[in-house]
Short mmCIF file of C-alpha atoms and ligand atoms in Angstrom, two decimals:
data_model
loop_
_atom_site.label_atom_id
_atom_site.label_comp_id
_atom_site.label_asym_id
_atom_site.label_seq_id
_atom_site.Cartn_x
_atom_site.Cartn_y
_atom_site.Cartn_z
CA MET D 25 14.37 7.62 13.46
CA THR D 26 11.89 10.39 14.10
CA ASP D 27 9.85 10.23 10.93
CA LEU D 28 8.76 6.58 10.79
CA HIS D 29 5.12 7.71 10.60
CA ARG D 30 5.85 9.41 7.27
CA LEU D 31 6.71 6.14 5.55
CA SER D 32 4.29 4.42 3.19
CA VAL D 33 3.32 0.83 3.80
CA ARG D 34 5.72 -0.32 1.06
CA GLU D 35 8.53 1.68 2.68
CA LEU D 36 7.67 0.12 6.04
CA THR D 37 7.85 -3.39 4.59
CA GLU D 38 11.21 -2.58 2.99
CA GLY D 39 12.60 -0.94 6.14
CA LEU D 40 11.60 -3.92 8.27
CA ALA D 41 12.95 -6.43 5.73
CA GLN D 42 16.29 -4.58 5.60
CA ALA D 43 16.36 -4.24 9.41
CA LYS D 44 16.61 -0.45 9.15
CA PHE D 45 14.25 -0.42 12.12
CA SER D 46 12.49 -3.08 14.16
CA SER D 47 8.78 -3.56 14.60
CA ARG D 48 9.26 -2.66 18.28
CA GLU D 49 10.83 0.69 17.35
CA LEU D 50 8.08 1.34 14.83
CA THR D 51 5.33 0.35 17.26
CA GLU D 52 6.80 2.42 20.10
CA HIS D 53 7.06 5.35 17.71
CA TYR D 54 3.38 5.12 16.81
CA LEU D 55 2.31 4.61 20.44
CA LYS D 56 4.24 7.75 21.42
CA ARG D 57 2.58 9.72 18.65
CA ILE D 58 -0.84 8.46 19.74
CA GLU D 59 -0.13 9.61 23.29
CA LYS D 60 0.99 13.00 22.06
CA VAL D 61 -1.48 13.76 19.28
CA ASP D 62 -4.66 11.77 19.88
CA ALA D 63 -5.86 14.00 22.72
CA GLN D 64 -6.61 16.49 19.91
CA VAL D 65 -7.99 14.07 17.31
CA LYS D 66 -9.80 11.62 19.60
CA SER D 67 -9.64 8.78 17.13
CA TYR D 68 -8.79 5.81 19.35
CA VAL D 69 -11.46 4.28 21.59
CA THR D 70 -9.00 1.72 22.95
CA VAL D 71 -5.21 1.72 22.61
CA THR D 72 -3.81 -1.80 22.99
CA ALA D 73 -0.23 -0.80 23.81
CA LYS D 74 0.75 -3.88 25.78
CA GLN D 75 -0.54 -6.34 23.22
CA ALA D 76 0.94 -4.27 20.38
CA LEU D 77 4.43 -4.40 21.89
CA ALA D 78 4.14 -8.16 22.43
CA GLN D 79 3.04 -8.59 18.81
CA ALA D 80 5.91 -6.35 17.69
CA ASP D 81 8.45 -8.47 19.59
CA ALA D 82 6.99 -11.62 18.08
CA ALA D 83 7.21 -10.01 14.63
CA ASP D 84 10.86 -9.09 15.18
CA GLU D 85 11.50 -12.68 16.22
CA LEU D 86 10.02 -13.92 12.91
CA ARG D 87 12.15 -11.41 10.99
CA ARG D 88 15.29 -12.68 12.72
CA ALA D 89 14.31 -16.28 12.03
CA GLY D 90 13.76 -15.45 8.37
CA THR D 91 10.15 -16.65 8.43
CA ALA D 92 8.42 -13.26 8.25
CA GLY D 93 5.75 -12.40 5.71
CA VAL D 94 5.69 -9.17 3.69
CA LEU D 95 3.74 -7.22 6.31
CA THR D 96 5.11 -8.82 9.47
CA GLY D 97 5.58 -6.09 12.07
CA VAL D 98 3.58 -3.34 10.34
CA PRO D 99 1.10 -1.59 12.68
CA ILE D 100 -2.61 -1.23 11.96
CA ALA D 101 -5.72 0.23 13.61
CA HIS D 102 -9.03 -1.63 13.48
CA LYS D 103 -12.44 -0.03 13.32
CA ASP D 104 -14.18 -0.83 16.62
CA ILE D 105 -16.76 -2.89 14.74
CA PHE D 106 -14.38 -5.83 14.19
CA CYS D 107 -14.38 -8.27 17.09
CA THR D 108 -11.01 -8.59 18.82
CA GLN D 109 -10.52 -11.43 21.26
CA GLY D 110 -10.01 -10.24 24.82
CA ILE D 111 -10.35 -6.60 23.84
CA ARG D 112 -13.45 -4.42 24.07
CA THR D 113 -15.41 -4.19 20.81
CA SER D 114 -17.90 -1.36 21.29
CA ALA D 115 -19.25 -0.52 17.82
CA GLY D 116 -19.30 3.02 19.21
CA SER D 117 -22.26 2.14 21.43
CA LYS D 118 -23.05 2.28 25.13
CA MET D 119 -24.80 -1.03 24.45
CA LEU D 120 -21.41 -2.72 23.91
CA ASP D 121 -19.24 -0.55 26.15
CA ASN D 122 -18.73 -3.59 28.40
CA PHE D 123 -18.40 -6.18 25.61
CA ILE D 124 -15.12 -8.09 25.52
CA SER D 125 -15.20 -10.27 22.46
CA PRO D 126 -14.45 -13.96 23.04
CA TYR D 127 -13.17 -14.35 19.46
CA ASP D 128 -11.48 -12.52 16.58
CA ALA D 129 -13.26 -11.38 13.42
CA THR D 130 -11.84 -13.16 10.36
CA VAL D 131 -10.34 -9.87 9.17
CA VAL D 132 -8.56 -9.45 12.52
CA ALA D 133 -7.40 -13.08 12.54
CA LYS D 134 -6.04 -12.69 9.01
CA GLY D 135 -4.23 -9.55 10.10
CA LYS D 136 -2.64 -11.42 13.00
CA ALA D 137 -1.65 -14.30 10.72
CA ALA D 138 0.00 -11.77 8.39
CA GLY D 139 1.99 -10.41 11.35
CA LEU D 140 0.21 -7.05 11.62
CA VAL D 141 0.53 -5.28 14.97
CA THR D 142 -2.77 -3.96 16.35
CA LEU D 143 -2.30 -0.48 17.82
CA GLY D 144 -5.91 -0.29 18.94
CA LYS D 145 -9.58 0.12 18.09
CA VAL D 146 -10.85 3.31 16.53
CA ASN D 147 -13.99 5.39 16.80
CA MET D 148 -17.06 5.17 14.59
CA ASP D 149 -20.70 6.19 14.43
CA GLU D 150 -22.81 4.04 16.75
CA PHE D 151 -23.33 0.68 15.01
CA ALA D 152 -21.96 2.34 11.83
CA MET D 153 -25.12 4.42 11.41
CA GLY D 154 -24.15 7.91 10.41
CA SER D 155 -21.88 10.08 8.31
CA THR D 156 -19.96 12.11 10.89
CA SER D 157 -18.80 9.77 13.69
CA GLU D 158 -20.62 12.13 16.07
CA SER D 159 -23.17 9.50 17.07
CA SER D 160 -20.46 7.52 18.89
CA TYR D 161 -20.99 6.95 22.62
CA TYR D 162 -17.33 8.00 22.99
CA GLY D 163 -17.83 11.45 21.50
CA ALA D 164 -16.85 13.04 18.20
CA THR D 165 -13.56 12.34 16.43
CA LYS D 166 -11.95 15.41 14.84
CA ASN D 167 -10.94 15.83 11.23
CA PRO D 168 -7.12 16.15 11.21
CA TRP D 169 -7.39 18.74 8.41
CA ALA D 170 -9.54 21.05 10.54
CA LEU D 171 -10.20 20.06 14.13
CA ASP D 172 -13.58 21.79 14.24
CA HIS D 173 -14.81 19.54 11.41
CA VAL D 174 -15.94 15.92 11.35
CA PRO D 175 -13.79 13.20 9.76
CA GLY D 176 -16.89 11.72 8.14
CA GLY D 177 -18.45 8.42 9.05
CA SER D 178 -19.12 5.90 9.97
CA SER D 179 -15.40 4.88 9.71
CA GLY D 180 -14.36 8.34 10.93
CA GLY D 181 -11.81 7.04 13.42
CA SER D 182 -10.16 4.89 10.73
CA ALA D 183 -9.83 7.94 8.47
CA ALA D 184 -8.64 10.25 11.24
CA VAL D 185 -5.89 7.91 12.50
CA VAL D 186 -4.37 7.61 9.06
CA ALA D 187 -4.74 11.32 8.19
CA ALA D 188 -3.11 12.31 11.50
CA ASP D 189 -0.30 9.74 11.02
CA LEU D 190 -1.44 7.73 14.03
CA ALA D 191 -1.48 4.46 12.02
CA PRO D 192 -0.17 3.67 8.53
CA PHE D 193 -3.47 2.11 7.49
CA ALA D 194 -6.75 0.98 9.00
CA THR D 195 -9.69 -1.31 8.43
CA GLY D 196 -13.09 0.21 7.73
CA THR D 197 -16.55 -0.99 6.84
CA ASP D 198 -18.92 0.35 4.22
CA THR D 199 -22.68 -0.27 4.30
CA GLY D 200 -23.60 2.88 2.40
CA GLY D 201 -20.34 4.79 2.01
CA SER D 202 -18.63 4.50 5.38
CA ILE D 203 -15.21 3.81 3.86
CA ARG D 204 -15.43 6.12 0.84
CA GLN D 205 -16.96 9.22 2.46
CA PRO D 206 -14.54 9.47 5.42
CA ALA D 207 -11.64 8.74 3.03
CA SER D 208 -12.89 11.65 0.96
CA PHE D 209 -13.33 13.96 3.99
CA CYS D 210 -9.81 13.16 5.25
CA GLY D 211 -7.84 13.14 1.97
CA LEU D 212 -7.30 9.38 1.89
CA THR D 213 -7.81 6.42 -0.42
CA GLY D 214 -10.47 3.89 0.59
CA LEU D 215 -11.77 0.81 -1.15
CA LYS D 216 -15.21 -0.75 -0.72
CA PRO D 217 -14.84 -4.25 -2.18
CA THR D 218 -17.46 -6.27 -4.06
CA TYR D 219 -20.04 -7.73 -1.66
CA GLY D 220 -18.70 -11.15 -0.66
CA ARG D 221 -14.99 -10.40 -1.24
CA VAL D 222 -14.14 -9.74 2.43
CA SER D 223 -15.49 -11.91 5.25
CA ARG D 224 -18.14 -10.36 7.50
CA TYR D 225 -17.55 -12.94 10.24
CA GLY D 226 -17.03 -11.09 13.51
CA MET D 227 -17.91 -7.74 11.98
CA ILE D 228 -20.79 -6.37 14.06
CA ALA D 229 -23.81 -6.33 11.76
CA TYR D 230 -25.62 -3.21 10.64
CA ALA D 231 -27.36 -4.19 7.36
CA SER D 232 -26.07 -7.60 6.40
CA SER D 233 -26.87 -7.51 2.68
CA LEU D 234 -24.91 -4.25 2.34
CA ASP D 235 -22.06 -4.49 4.90
CA GLN D 236 -18.55 -4.96 3.55
CA GLY D 237 -15.11 -4.42 5.11
CA GLY D 238 -12.25 -2.81 3.27
CA PRO D 239 -8.95 -0.92 3.54
CA MET D 240 -8.35 2.79 4.24
CA ALA D 241 -4.89 4.25 3.65
CA ARG D 242 -2.99 7.12 2.10
CA SER D 243 -2.65 5.60 -1.35
CA ALA D 244 -4.01 2.88 -3.60
CA GLU D 245 -0.71 1.08 -3.13
CA ASP D 246 -1.11 1.04 0.67
CA CYS D 247 -4.73 -0.12 0.26
CA ALA D 248 -3.53 -2.95 -2.00
CA TYR D 249 -1.25 -4.27 0.75
CA LEU D 250 -4.17 -4.41 3.17
CA MET D 251 -6.56 -5.89 0.58
CA ASN D 252 -4.09 -8.75 0.16
CA VAL D 253 -4.65 -9.52 3.84
CA MET D 254 -8.41 -8.89 4.06
CA ALA D 255 -9.78 -10.51 0.89
CA GLY D 256 -10.74 -14.13 0.48
CA HIS D 257 -13.35 -16.80 1.00
CA ASP D 258 -14.37 -17.65 4.55
CA ALA D 259 -16.48 -20.69 5.39
CA LYS D 260 -17.74 -18.80 8.46
CA ASP D 261 -19.51 -16.19 6.29
CA SER D 262 -22.13 -17.78 4.05
CA THR D 263 -22.18 -14.77 1.71
CA SER D 264 -18.42 -14.76 1.25
CA VAL D 265 -17.63 -15.86 -2.29
CA GLU D 266 -15.42 -18.76 -3.29
CA LYS D 267 -13.39 -17.01 -5.91
CA ASP D 268 -9.65 -16.64 -6.37
CA VAL D 269 -8.15 -13.53 -4.84
CA ASP D 270 -5.95 -11.29 -6.96
CA ASP D 271 -2.52 -10.19 -5.80
CA TYR D 272 -3.56 -6.56 -5.52
CA VAL D 273 0.00 -5.29 -5.02
CA ALA D 274 1.41 -7.19 -7.99
CA ASN D 275 -1.47 -5.92 -10.15
CA LEU D 276 -1.02 -2.23 -9.31
CA ASN D 277 0.20 -1.56 -12.82
CA GLY D 278 -2.09 -4.14 -14.37
CA THR D 279 -4.65 -1.77 -15.88
CA SER D 280 -3.69 0.96 -18.28
CA VAL D 281 -5.53 4.27 -18.11
CA LYS D 282 -4.91 4.56 -21.85
CA GLY D 283 -8.16 3.63 -23.55
CA LEU D 284 -10.01 3.15 -20.25
CA ARG D 285 -13.65 4.12 -20.77
CA ILE D 286 -14.87 6.21 -17.84
CA GLY D 287 -18.64 6.76 -17.62
CA ILE D 288 -19.82 10.14 -16.36
CA PRO D 289 -23.45 9.85 -15.19
CA LYS D 290 -25.34 12.99 -16.29
CA GLN D 291 -27.68 12.74 -13.31
CA TYR D 292 -24.79 12.75 -10.80
CA PHE D 293 -23.45 16.12 -11.80
CA ASN D 294 -26.87 17.80 -11.60
CA VAL D 295 -27.56 16.91 -7.97
CA ALA D 296 -28.86 20.01 -6.15
CA GLY D 297 -26.58 19.67 -3.12
CA LEU D 298 -23.34 19.20 -5.09
CA ALA D 299 -20.87 21.85 -3.86
CA ALA D 300 -19.19 23.93 -6.59
CA ASP D 301 -15.66 23.22 -5.31
CA VAL D 302 -16.31 19.48 -5.16
CA LYS D 303 -17.69 19.49 -8.69
CA ALA D 304 -14.70 21.50 -9.95
CA ARG D 305 -12.06 19.26 -8.31
CA VAL D 306 -13.76 16.08 -9.55
CA GLU D 307 -13.97 17.48 -13.08
CA GLU D 308 -10.29 18.49 -12.96
CA SER D 309 -9.33 14.97 -11.90
CA LEU D 310 -11.32 13.54 -14.79
CA LYS D 311 -9.53 15.94 -17.15
CA LYS D 312 -6.24 14.65 -15.80
CA LEU D 313 -7.33 11.06 -16.40
CA GLU D 314 -8.33 12.09 -19.91
CA GLU D 315 -4.85 13.54 -20.49
CA MET D 316 -3.48 10.19 -19.32
CA GLY D 317 -5.45 8.52 -22.11
CA ALA D 318 -8.85 7.72 -20.61
CA ILE D 319 -11.97 8.20 -22.70
CA LEU D 320 -14.77 10.08 -20.93
CA VAL D 321 -18.24 8.88 -21.93
CA GLU D 322 -21.45 10.53 -20.80
CA ILE D 323 -23.91 7.92 -19.48
CA ASP D 324 -27.35 7.79 -17.91
CA LEU D 325 -28.11 6.35 -14.49
CA ASN D 326 -31.84 6.92 -14.47
CA MET D 327 -32.53 5.51 -11.02
CA THR D 328 -30.49 8.17 -9.18
CA GLU D 329 -33.53 9.73 -7.49
CA ALA D 330 -34.50 6.38 -5.99
CA TYR D 331 -31.15 5.78 -4.20
CA VAL D 332 -31.81 7.56 -0.91
CA PRO D 333 -35.38 6.33 -0.29
CA THR D 334 -34.48 2.77 -1.27
CA TYR D 335 -31.39 2.57 0.93
CA TYR D 336 -33.16 4.23 3.85
CA LEU D 337 -35.79 1.51 3.83
CA ILE D 338 -33.58 -1.52 3.31
CA ALA D 339 -30.73 -0.52 5.63
CA PRO D 340 -32.99 0.32 8.63
CA ALA D 341 -35.13 -2.80 7.97
CA GLU D 342 -32.06 -5.03 8.22
CA ALA D 343 -30.73 -3.00 11.15
CA SER D 344 -33.95 -3.42 13.12
CA SER D 345 -33.67 -7.16 12.67
CA ASN D 346 -29.93 -7.35 13.44
CA LEU D 347 -30.16 -5.16 16.51
CA SER D 348 -33.02 -7.15 18.06
CA ARG D 349 -30.31 -9.36 19.60
CA TYR D 350 -29.37 -6.60 22.06
CA ASP D 351 -32.00 -7.38 24.66
CA GLY D 352 -30.12 -6.84 27.91
CA VAL D 353 -30.21 -10.58 28.59
CA ARG D 354 -27.36 -12.26 26.79
CA TYR D 355 -24.64 -9.64 26.62
CA GLY D 356 -24.18 -5.91 26.40
CA TYR D 357 -25.83 -3.19 28.46
CA ARG D 358 -28.49 -4.12 31.03
CA CYS D 359 -30.59 -1.54 32.87
CA GLU D 360 -30.55 -1.29 36.66
CA ASP D 361 -33.28 -3.01 38.73
CA PRO D 362 -35.72 -4.14 36.05
CA LYS D 363 -39.28 -4.63 37.30
CA ASP D 364 -40.04 -7.48 34.92
CA ILE D 365 -38.86 -8.86 31.59
CA MET D 366 -40.63 -6.20 29.48
CA ASP D 367 -39.12 -3.45 31.60
CA LEU D 368 -35.71 -5.10 31.16
CA TYR D 369 -36.02 -5.14 27.37
CA LYS D 370 -37.44 -1.66 27.10
CA ARG D 371 -35.10 0.15 29.41
CA SER D 372 -31.97 -1.75 28.34
CA ARG D 373 -32.64 -0.82 24.72
CA SER D 374 -33.79 2.75 25.44
CA GLU D 375 -30.78 3.45 27.65
CA GLY D 376 -28.25 1.44 25.64
CA PHE D 377 -28.95 2.81 22.12
CA GLY D 378 -28.45 6.42 21.07
CA PRO D 379 -31.08 8.48 19.19
CA GLU D 380 -29.91 7.75 15.61
CA VAL D 381 -29.86 3.99 16.22
CA GLN D 382 -33.32 4.18 17.80
CA ARG D 383 -34.58 6.16 14.79
CA ARG D 384 -33.30 3.45 12.42
CA ILE D 385 -34.89 0.68 14.50
CA LEU D 386 -38.22 2.51 14.43
CA ILE D 387 -38.09 3.14 10.67
CA GLY D 388 -37.04 -0.44 9.98
CA THR D 389 -39.63 -1.99 12.25
CA TYR D 390 -42.33 0.12 10.60
CA ALA D 391 -41.21 -0.86 7.07
CA LEU D 392 -41.26 -4.54 8.03
CA SER D 393 -44.54 -4.58 9.92
CA ALA D 394 -47.66 -6.34 8.66
CA GLY D 395 -49.63 -4.06 6.38
CA TYR D 396 -46.62 -1.95 5.41
CA TYR D 397 -44.23 -4.73 4.37
CA ASP D 398 -45.39 -4.88 0.75
CA ALA D 399 -45.72 -1.13 0.37
CA TYR D 400 -42.26 -0.36 1.71
CA TYR D 401 -39.85 -3.26 2.16
CA VAL D 402 -40.87 -5.38 -0.84
CA LYS D 403 -41.11 -2.34 -3.07
CA ALA D 404 -37.66 -1.18 -1.99
CA GLN D 405 -36.27 -4.62 -2.85
CA LYS D 406 -37.76 -4.34 -6.34
CA VAL D 407 -36.29 -0.89 -6.84
CA ARG D 408 -32.98 -2.21 -5.57
CA ARG D 409 -32.96 -4.66 -8.47
CA LEU D 410 -33.67 -1.84 -10.94
CA ILE D 411 -30.76 0.16 -9.52
CA GLN D 412 -28.45 -2.83 -10.01
CA GLN D 413 -29.68 -3.29 -13.59
CA ASP D 414 -29.06 0.38 -14.30
CA PHE D 415 -25.39 -0.13 -13.38
CA LEU D 416 -25.06 -3.36 -15.33
CA LYS D 417 -26.41 -1.65 -18.42
CA ALA D 418 -23.88 1.16 -17.99
CA PHE D 419 -21.02 -1.37 -17.69
CA GLU D 420 -21.89 -2.66 -21.17
CA SER D 421 -20.39 0.54 -22.57
CA VAL D 422 -17.87 1.73 -19.95
CA ASP D 423 -15.14 0.17 -17.77
CA VAL D 424 -15.63 2.31 -14.67
CA ILE D 425 -18.07 5.01 -13.55
CA ALA D 426 -16.88 8.30 -12.02
CA ALA D 427 -18.68 10.26 -9.31
CA PRO D 428 -17.91 12.52 -6.40
CA ALA D 429 -17.52 10.46 -3.20
CA ALA D 430 -19.77 12.96 -1.42
CA PRO D 431 -21.61 16.12 -2.49
CA THR D 432 -19.71 18.27 0.03
CA THR D 433 -16.47 18.37 1.97
CA ALA D 434 -16.41 17.69 5.74
CA TYR D 435 -19.17 19.24 7.85
CA LYS D 436 -18.52 21.34 10.94
CA ILE D 437 -18.76 19.41 14.21
CA GLY D 438 -22.16 20.09 15.73
CA ALA D 439 -23.62 21.32 12.41
CA ASN D 440 -26.69 19.41 13.52
CA LEU D 441 -27.99 18.41 10.11
CA SER D 442 -31.52 17.06 10.13
CA PRO D 443 -31.65 13.30 9.52
CA VAL D 444 -32.94 13.90 6.00
CA GLU D 445 -30.14 16.38 5.18
CA MET D 446 -27.62 13.87 6.48
CA TYR D 447 -29.16 11.00 4.49
CA LEU D 448 -29.07 13.07 1.28
CA GLY D 449 -25.30 13.35 1.73
CA ASP D 450 -25.09 9.62 0.97
CA ILE D 451 -26.45 10.01 -2.56
CA TYR D 452 -23.18 9.06 -4.34
CA THR D 453 -22.24 6.04 -2.25
CA ILE D 454 -25.31 4.03 -1.26
CA ALA D 455 -26.31 2.72 -4.70
CA VAL D 456 -22.97 0.90 -4.92
CA ASN D 457 -23.89 -1.10 -1.79
CA LEU D 458 -27.43 -1.75 -3.03
CA ALA D 459 -25.90 -3.22 -6.20
CA GLY D 460 -23.04 -4.98 -4.35
CA LEU D 461 -20.40 -3.34 -6.55
CA PRO D 462 -16.83 -2.31 -5.64
CA ALA D 463 -15.82 1.36 -5.55
CA ILE D 464 -12.82 3.42 -4.52
CA SER D 465 -12.44 6.97 -3.28
CA ALA D 466 -9.22 8.91 -3.81
CA PRO D 467 -8.11 12.47 -2.97
CA VAL D 468 -8.16 14.93 -5.88
CA GLY D 469 -7.60 18.33 -4.25
CA PHE D 470 -9.11 20.78 -1.77
CA ASP D 471 -11.98 23.22 -1.45
CA GLN D 472 -11.48 26.90 -0.60
CA ASP D 473 -11.27 26.05 3.12
CA ASN D 474 -8.46 23.57 2.46
CA LEU D 475 -10.70 20.56 3.13
CA PRO D 476 -10.04 17.47 0.97
CA VAL D 477 -12.24 16.42 -1.96
CA GLY D 478 -12.58 12.81 -3.13
CA LEU D 479 -13.18 11.27 -6.55
CA GLN D 480 -15.06 7.98 -6.56
CA LEU D 481 -14.60 5.31 -9.21
CA ILE D 482 -17.18 2.53 -9.32
CA GLY D 483 -16.21 -0.74 -10.97
CA ASN D 484 -18.01 -3.84 -12.19
CA TYR D 485 -18.10 -6.91 -9.92
CA TRP D 486 -14.66 -8.19 -8.79
CA SER D 487 -12.80 -5.28 -10.38
CA GLU D 488 -10.90 -4.31 -7.19
CA SER D 489 -7.55 -4.79 -8.93
CA GLN D 490 -8.62 -2.56 -11.79
CA LEU D 491 -9.84 0.20 -9.45
CA LEU D 492 -6.67 0.11 -7.34
CA SER D 493 -4.57 0.10 -10.49
CA VAL D 494 -6.33 3.08 -12.09
CA VAL D 495 -5.99 5.12 -8.90
CA HIS D 496 -2.36 4.01 -8.57
CA GLN D 497 -1.57 5.33 -12.06
CA TYR D 498 -3.34 8.58 -11.21
CA GLN D 499 -1.33 8.84 -7.99
CA GLN D 500 1.92 8.26 -9.90
CA ALA D 501 1.03 11.28 -12.05
CA THR D 502 -0.27 13.59 -9.26
CA ASP D 503 0.59 14.33 -5.65
CA TRP D 504 -2.74 14.92 -3.86
CA HIS D 505 -2.34 11.70 -1.87
CA THR D 506 1.03 12.89 -0.49
CA LYS D 507 -0.44 16.04 1.12
CA ARG D 508 -0.48 15.92 4.91
CA ALA D 509 -2.79 17.60 7.39
CA ALA D 510 -1.12 20.29 9.51
CA ILE D 511 -1.40 18.17 12.64
CA ALA D 512 0.62 15.41 11.00
CA GLU D 513 3.23 17.99 9.88
CA GLU D 514 3.47 19.84 13.21
CA ASN D 515 4.10 16.84 15.33
CA ALA D 516 6.62 15.22 13.04
N1 LIG H 17 -24.17 7.11 6.17
C1 LIG H 17 -24.77 5.87 5.85
C2 LIG H 17 -25.70 5.43 6.95
O1 LIG H 17 -25.80 6.11 7.89
C3 LIG H 17 -23.73 4.82 5.58
C4 LIG H 17 -23.14 4.23 6.80
C5 LIG H 17 -22.24 3.05 6.52
O2 LIG H 17 -21.79 2.83 5.40
N2 LIG H 17 -22.01 2.26 7.55
O3 LIG H 17 -26.33 4.43 6.88
#
């Protein structure tokens, strides 16, 4: 079969179950495509071909024995932030270029237990700080829709592999939009779960009170398959919640769009940087949902102006603390010929971290330092609570809240936005992390340059099933999620 990469995750599970193809054939097919196409996209940091083929053979063995699970033998790509035993886990940083993880992240272990075949580790902004994937030590990943554009970030590699048909789905992480924004830039569906739904164990920390892993795929249905693997309590992550996990696939038709109350925040559609095409596509998608029976309700989210300053104090503060472990002593990059211990620390960190990561460490250290702590960090924590309350009030009158996933479509590579311009691009995603809520991004059309636009739906706590279900109904009634980038078409 020459078109295995066109199949959805459900079709892959059916094909494997009916022995229409083996996991080895499927895996070899993807590995060949990676070899052929990834020189242009540059999405993989590490391809684990040998291990993938061994996992595929083991999966085929389980199929023959009749002991396979639903997903046994389906390939996946992992963001290079999830620790993988025996395989380099770089977090896109020179600091960890030589780091071979001695253990698997819980998400990776769960994937293995479900029989998923790891094709490799994919590119990302350094330590997940960024919105373009350009800050990676391994260079920029290209947007499959337009190779001179970024795929978004920080999970840019995860988005690019799926959009270029170099993996059927991928894991991502979202601290302030890193699943939803690249999904939006690459025409994909991406789910950021409720904080605590997916284990953070073995996921390299950026800002621990905001970080959350989740699925990125072509459709809500494909995301649901991966959520079934990723979600669940983990004793190794103290913030993971002991709460029953839904069967996200079985619940795909569980929520009716008819009568669903969708909140439209007034403030969100008056943001200065909101591109006209993005606004138009998002409004058209809401019209479509209205035709399907949803009720659109205008709401207020009065804290909107506080999102960017609040996030850009809390996230760097936590980052500066988390990244203090990279000292050149225990693991990771160490400078040559240190004079003394201070020189070792200073040069290892100056040489090992890129400029954006250093900027965040400086901002965070400043916000946490004596004399500024109350004025910045403590104040930001108080505002964070107000932002959460703003959402909770809104959820008293609506079921979900609609927003663009990002104010623009994908930027040009090398556009060289100032840090502040770049941070302002996170306006629609970061409040969700500050509040710990779940949210999904789904493709709803294109701008005049044929770059994808994403609609974001924000749900109340633990409403992942509802969000996946609403997007699934929308995707049954529309075909935006079936559109393929030219590079995926050409190399079919
Ligand atoms: N762009 C945001 C940042 O740079 C979000 C990144 C993320 O979610 N990891 O912090």
